[in-house]
PDB file of C-alpha atoms in Angstrom:
ATOM      1  CA  MET A  10     -30.918  -1.272 -12.893  1.00 42.00           C
ATOM      2  CA  ARG A  11     -32.637   1.816 -11.874  1.00 47.00           C
ATOM      3  CA  TRP A  12     -34.796  -0.400  -9.439  1.00 48.00           C
ATOM      4  CA  PHE A  13     -31.790  -1.710  -7.813  1.00 50.00           C
ATOM      5  CA  GLY A  14     -31.108   2.431  -6.971  1.00 53.00           C
ATOM      6  CA  LEU A  15     -34.294   2.471  -4.783  1.00 58.00           C
ATOM      7  CA  ALA A  16     -34.604  -0.999  -3.307  1.00 64.00           C
ATOM      8  CA  ASP A  17     -30.790   0.028  -1.964  1.00 64.00           C
ATOM      9  CA  ALA A  18     -32.069   3.086  -0.767  1.00 68.00           C
ATOM     10  CA  ALA A  19     -35.039   1.171   0.905  1.00 76.00           C
ATOM     11  CA  ASP A  20     -33.053  -1.508   2.007  1.00 77.00           C
ATOM     12  CA  ARG A  21     -30.072   0.934   3.764  1.00 76.00           C
ATOM     13  CA  LEU A  22     -33.622   3.550   5.129  1.00 82.00           C
ATOM     14  CA  VAL A  23     -34.902   0.170   7.158  1.00 88.00           C
ATOM     15  CA  ARG A  24     -31.042  -0.750   8.592  1.00 87.00           C
ATOM     16  CA  ALA A  25     -30.522   3.465   9.286  1.00 89.00           C
ATOM     17  CA  VAL A  26     -34.119   3.023  11.071  1.00 93.00           C
ATOM     18  CA  GLN A  27     -33.094  -0.195  12.757  1.00 95.00           C
ATOM     19  CA  THR A  28     -29.883   1.246  14.007  1.00 95.00           C
ATOM     20  CA  VAL A  29     -31.705   4.564  15.585  1.00 95.00           C
ATOM     21  CA  LEU A  30     -34.278   2.214  17.687  1.00 96.00           C
ATOM     22  CA  GLN A  31     -31.852  -0.168  18.268  1.00 96.00           C
ATOM     23  CA  SER A  32     -29.290   2.705  19.775  1.00 95.00           C
ATOM     24  CA  VAL A  33     -32.565   4.908  21.958  1.00 95.00           C
ATOM     25  CA  ALA A  34     -33.115   1.201  23.153  1.00 97.00           C
ATOM     26  CA  VAL A  35     -29.219   1.396  24.545  1.00 96.00           C
ATOM     27  CA  VAL A  36     -29.602   5.145  26.013  1.00 96.00           C
ATOM     28  CA  ALA A  37     -33.101   4.336  27.526  1.00 96.00           C
ATOM     29  CA  VAL A  38     -31.731   1.204  29.442  1.00 97.00           C
ATOM     30  CA  ALA A  39     -28.355   2.895  29.731  1.00 96.00           C
ATOM     31  CA  LEU A  40     -30.155   6.167  31.622  1.00 96.00           C
ATOM     32  CA  ALA A  41     -32.651   3.576  33.267  1.00 97.00           C
ATOM     33  CA  ALA A  42     -29.621   1.966  35.191  1.00 97.00           C
ATOM     34  CA  GLY A  43     -28.321   5.524  36.703  1.00 96.00           C
ATOM     35  CA  ALA A  44     -26.090   6.785  33.609  1.00 95.00           C
ATOM     36  CA  ARG A  45     -25.792   9.925  32.742  1.00 94.00           C
ATOM     37  CA  PHE A  46     -24.720  11.962  29.232  1.00 94.00           C
ATOM     38  CA  PRO A  47     -23.644  15.052  30.179  1.00 94.00           C
ATOM     39  CA  GLY A  48     -23.250  15.148  25.652  1.00 92.00           C
ATOM     40  CA  GLY A  49     -26.960  15.566  26.506  1.00 93.00           C
ATOM     41  CA  VAL A  50     -29.075  15.305  23.421  1.00 93.00           C
ATOM     42  CA  THR A  51     -26.542  16.326  20.654  1.00 91.00           C
ATOM     43  CA  GLY A  52     -24.217  14.469  21.916  1.00 92.00           C
ATOM     44  CA  VAL A  53     -26.864  11.629  21.984  1.00 94.00           C
ATOM     45  CA  GLY A  54     -27.945  12.235  18.754  1.00 93.00           C
ATOM     46  CA  VAL A  55     -23.719  12.557  17.134  1.00 91.00           C
ATOM     47  CA  THR A  56     -23.169   8.491  18.619  1.00 93.00           C
ATOM     48  CA  VAL A  57     -26.937   7.556  16.888  1.00 94.00           C
ATOM     49  CA  LEU A  58     -25.649   9.272  13.327  1.00 93.00           C
ATOM     50  CA  ALA A  59     -21.835   6.932  14.460  1.00 93.00           C
ATOM     51  CA  ALA A  60     -23.900   4.183  14.347  1.00 94.00           C
ATOM     52  CA  VAL A  61     -26.117   4.614  11.423  1.00 94.00           C
ATOM     53  CA  LEU A  62     -22.726   5.700   9.757  1.00 94.00           C
ATOM     54  CA  LEU A  63     -21.149   2.737  10.305  1.00 93.00           C
ATOM     55  CA  VAL A  64     -24.219   0.092  10.259  1.00 93.00           C
ATOM     56  CA  LEU A  65     -24.626   1.512   6.681  1.00 92.00           C
ATOM     57  CA  ILE A  66     -20.517   1.483   5.945  1.00 93.00           C
ATOM     58  CA  PHE A  67     -20.482  -2.406   6.629  1.00 90.00           C
ATOM     59  CA  SER A  68     -23.848  -3.361   5.095  1.00 88.00           C
ATOM     60  CA  ALA A  69     -22.212  -1.766   2.129  1.00 89.00           C
ATOM     61  CA  LEU A  70     -19.487  -3.853   1.871  1.00 89.00           C
ATOM     62  CA  SER A  71     -21.223  -7.044   2.687  1.00 87.00           C
ATOM     63  CA  SER A  72     -23.287  -6.032  -0.335  1.00 85.00           C
ATOM     64  CA  ALA A  73     -20.872  -5.863  -2.883  1.00 87.00           C
ATOM     65  CA  VAL A  74     -19.126  -8.963  -1.228  1.00 88.00           C
ATOM     66  CA  ALA A  75     -22.509 -11.077  -2.059  1.00 86.00           C
ATOM     67  CA  LEU A  76     -22.981  -9.559  -5.325  1.00 86.00           C
ATOM     68  CA  LEU A  77     -19.420 -10.105  -6.119  1.00 88.00           C
ATOM     69  CA  THR A  78     -18.349 -13.191  -5.009  1.00 88.00           C
ATOM     70  CA  ARG A  79     -21.981 -14.916  -4.745  1.00 86.00           C
ATOM     71  CA  ARG A  80     -20.918 -17.834  -2.206  1.00 85.00           C
ATOM     72  CA  GLN A  81     -22.403 -17.544   1.125  1.00 84.00           C
ATOM     73  CA  ALA A  82     -19.535 -18.676   2.824  1.00 86.00           C
ATOM     74  CA  THR A  83     -16.879 -16.459   1.184  1.00 85.00           C
ATOM     75  CA  LEU A  84     -19.467 -13.842   2.732  1.00 84.00           C
ATOM     76  CA  ILE A  85     -19.802 -14.400   6.037  1.00 87.00           C
ATOM     77  CA  ALA A  86     -15.158 -15.269   6.149  1.00 88.00           C
ATOM     78  CA  ILE A  87     -14.907 -11.366   4.720  1.00 86.00           C
ATOM     79  CA  SER A  88     -17.514 -10.014   6.755  1.00 84.00           C
ATOM     80  CA  GLN A  89     -16.277 -11.558  10.196  1.00 87.00           C
ATOM     81  CA  PHE A  90     -12.542 -11.338   9.021  1.00 89.00           C
ATOM     82  CA  THR A  91     -13.203  -7.278   8.855  1.00 89.00           C
ATOM     83  CA  THR A  92     -15.516  -6.738  11.386  1.00 89.00           C
ATOM     84  CA  LEU A  93     -14.236  -8.710  14.180  1.00 90.00           C
ATOM     85  CA  PRO A  94     -10.263  -6.933  14.075  1.00 92.00           C
ATOM     86  CA  LEU A  95     -11.888  -3.489  13.072  1.00 93.00           C
ATOM     87  CA  MET A  96     -14.184  -3.397  16.694  1.00 93.00           C
ATOM     88  CA  PHE A  97     -10.891  -5.178  18.519  1.00 92.00           C
ATOM     89  CA  LEU A  98      -8.482  -3.097  17.189  1.00 93.00           C
ATOM     90  CA  SER A  99     -10.666   0.334  17.940  1.00 94.00           C
ATOM     91  CA  SER A 100     -10.411   2.064  21.953  1.00 93.00           C
ATOM     92  CA  ALA A 101     -14.456   0.284  22.313  1.00 92.00           C
ATOM     93  CA  VAL A 102     -13.242  -2.698  23.819  1.00 89.00           C
ATOM     94  CA  MET A 103      -9.347  -1.701  25.703  1.00 89.00           C
ATOM     95  CA  ASP A 104      -7.844   2.048  26.135  1.00 92.00           C
ATOM     96  CA  LEU A 105      -5.535   2.078  23.311  1.00 93.00           C
ATOM     97  CA  ARG A 106      -3.102   3.610  25.257  1.00 93.00           C
ATOM     98  CA  LEU A 107      -2.932   0.302  27.829  1.00 94.00           C
ATOM     99  CA  ALA A 108      -2.647  -1.811  23.853  1.00 92.00           C
ATOM    100  CA  PRO A 109       0.905  -2.033  21.554  1.00 93.00           C
ATOM    101  CA  SER A 110       1.591   0.695  19.888  1.00 94.00           C
ATOM    102  CA  TRP A 111       0.848  -0.722  16.574  1.00 94.00           C
ATOM    103  CA  VAL A 112      -3.045  -1.457  17.298  1.00 94.00           C
ATOM    104  CA  GLY A 113      -3.060   2.580  18.128  1.00 92.00           C
ATOM    105  CA  ASN A 114      -1.896   3.145  14.252  1.00 94.00           C
ATOM    106  CA  VAL A 115      -4.894   0.736  13.420  1.00 93.00           C
ATOM    107  CA  ALA A 116      -7.163   1.898  15.160  1.00 93.00           C
ATOM    108  CA  ALA A 117      -6.074   5.500  13.999  1.00 91.00           C
ATOM    109  CA  CYS A 118      -7.583   4.127  10.461  1.00 92.00           C
ATOM    110  CA  ASN A 119     -10.375   2.623  11.561  1.00 93.00           C
ATOM    111  CA  PRO A 120     -13.557   3.748  11.221  1.00 93.00           C
ATOM    112  CA  VAL A 121     -15.281   1.873  14.186  1.00 94.00           C
ATOM    113  CA  GLU A 122     -12.176   3.880  16.074  1.00 93.00           C
ATOM    114  CA  TRP A 123     -13.706   7.020  14.188  1.00 92.00           C
ATOM    115  CA  ALA A 124     -16.847   6.268  15.695  1.00 93.00           C
ATOM    116  CA  VAL A 125     -16.456   5.296  18.849  1.00 93.00           C
ATOM    117  CA  ALA A 126     -14.106   8.422  19.548  1.00 90.00           C
ATOM    118  CA  ALA A 127     -16.676  10.256  17.854  1.00 90.00           C
ATOM    119  CA  ALA A 128     -19.638   9.986  20.197  1.00 91.00           C
ATOM    120  CA  ARG A 129     -16.988   9.373  23.167  1.00 90.00           C
ATOM    121  CA  GLN A 130     -16.103  12.911  23.007  1.00 90.00           C
ATOM    122  CA  ALA A 131     -19.591  13.976  22.064  1.00 90.00           C
ATOM    123  CA  LEU A 132     -20.741  12.679  25.549  1.00 91.00           C
ATOM    124  CA  LEU A 133     -18.581  14.379  27.514  1.00 90.00           C
ATOM    125  CA  ALA A 134     -19.774  17.710  29.047  1.00 87.00           C
ATOM    126  CA  ARG A 135     -17.246  19.951  26.863  1.00 85.00           C
ATOM    127  CA  ALA A 136     -16.769  18.340  23.621  1.00 79.00           C
ATOM    128  CA  ASP A 137     -14.204  19.109  21.810  1.00 80.00           C
ATOM    129  CA  ARG A 138     -15.703  19.303  18.662  1.00 77.00           C
ATOM    130  CA  GLU A 139     -13.425  19.777  16.410  1.00 77.00           C
ATOM    131  CA  ALA A 140     -12.351  16.110  17.398  1.00 74.00           C
ATOM    132  CA  VAL A 141     -15.841  15.506  16.921  1.00 75.00           C
ATOM    133  CA  TRP A 142     -15.742  16.727  13.410  1.00 76.00           C
ATOM    134  CA  ALA A 143     -12.561  15.182  13.050  1.00 69.00           C
ATOM    135  CA  ARG A 144     -14.401  12.038  12.470  1.00 72.00           C
ATOM    136  CA  ALA A 145     -16.484  13.458   9.528  1.00 78.00           C
ATOM    137  CA  LEU A 146     -14.597  10.712   7.532  1.00 87.00           C
ATOM    138  CA  LEU A 147     -16.907   8.129   8.282  1.00 91.00           C
ATOM    139  CA  ALA A 148     -19.457   9.787   5.871  1.00 90.00           C
ATOM    140  CA  ALA A 149     -17.129   9.633   3.020  1.00 92.00           C
ATOM    141  CA  VAL A 150     -16.753   6.257   3.654  1.00 93.00           C
ATOM    142  CA  ALA A 151     -19.801   5.451   3.771  1.00 92.00           C
ATOM    143  CA  LEU A 152     -20.332   7.052   0.659  1.00 92.00           C
ATOM    144  CA  ALA A 153     -16.922   5.369  -0.692  1.00 93.00           C
ATOM    145  CA  MET A 154     -18.400   1.938   0.510  1.00 92.00           C
ATOM    146  CA  SER A 155     -22.176   2.844  -1.533  1.00 88.00           C
ATOM    147  CA  PHE A 156     -20.263   3.492  -5.034  1.00 91.00           C
ATOM    148  CA  LEU A 157     -18.957   0.278  -4.250  1.00 91.00           C
ATOM    149  CA  ALA A 158     -21.856  -1.958  -3.782  1.00 88.00           C
ATOM    150  CA  THR A 159     -23.783   0.085  -6.056  1.00 87.00           C
ATOM    151  CA  ARG A 160     -20.588  -0.756  -9.168  1.00 89.00           C
ATOM    152  CA  ALA A 161     -20.519  -4.444  -7.593  1.00 89.00           C
ATOM    153  CA  PHE A 162     -24.671  -5.039  -8.625  1.00 85.00           C
ATOM    154  CA  ARG A 163     -23.511  -3.307 -12.217  1.00 85.00           C
ATOM    155  CA  ALA A 164     -20.986  -5.354 -12.263  1.00 87.00           C
ATOM    156  CA  TYR A 165     -23.501  -8.707 -11.247  1.00 85.00           C
ATOM    157  CA  ARG A 166     -26.112  -7.455 -13.816  1.00 83.00           C
ATOM    158  CA  ARG A 167     -23.846  -7.470 -16.374  1.00 86.00           C
ATOM    159  CA  SER A 168     -22.321 -11.272 -15.465  1.00 83.00           C
ATOM    160  CA  ALA A 169     -25.721 -12.496 -14.816  1.00 68.00           C
TER     161      ALA A 169
END
């Protein structure tokens, strides 16, 4: 059981490092294409942190689902059922002012929207720090999902 904690932590570290590298690559391409980030290095750092927290949330959820269902088709279905709608029900794809009001209501409870809003705000020249910190709930959700994944592993071990 203790080994899972180490392996799980290592897996999450690998995912976090991959996300950081991918985010840095996207920023580098954007800079090369002429984009400017008025929020500077701090804004880019907050953006990368938001991406890492989002990856940790979805990877822990996927681990929990895989351990509990033990079926690849179920994992794929649940993953697609959660990630795609959450992305489309956020301002990552479309300005929420153009969407029906219910989309905005869903976005208020959507971790993808929290990450997008925190990153967008952090990249502004005069970032509203309170708006960025209001999205700190991402860290709490990442911890909750990690706890869920750990509990799912324990349940898997007991049933095996």
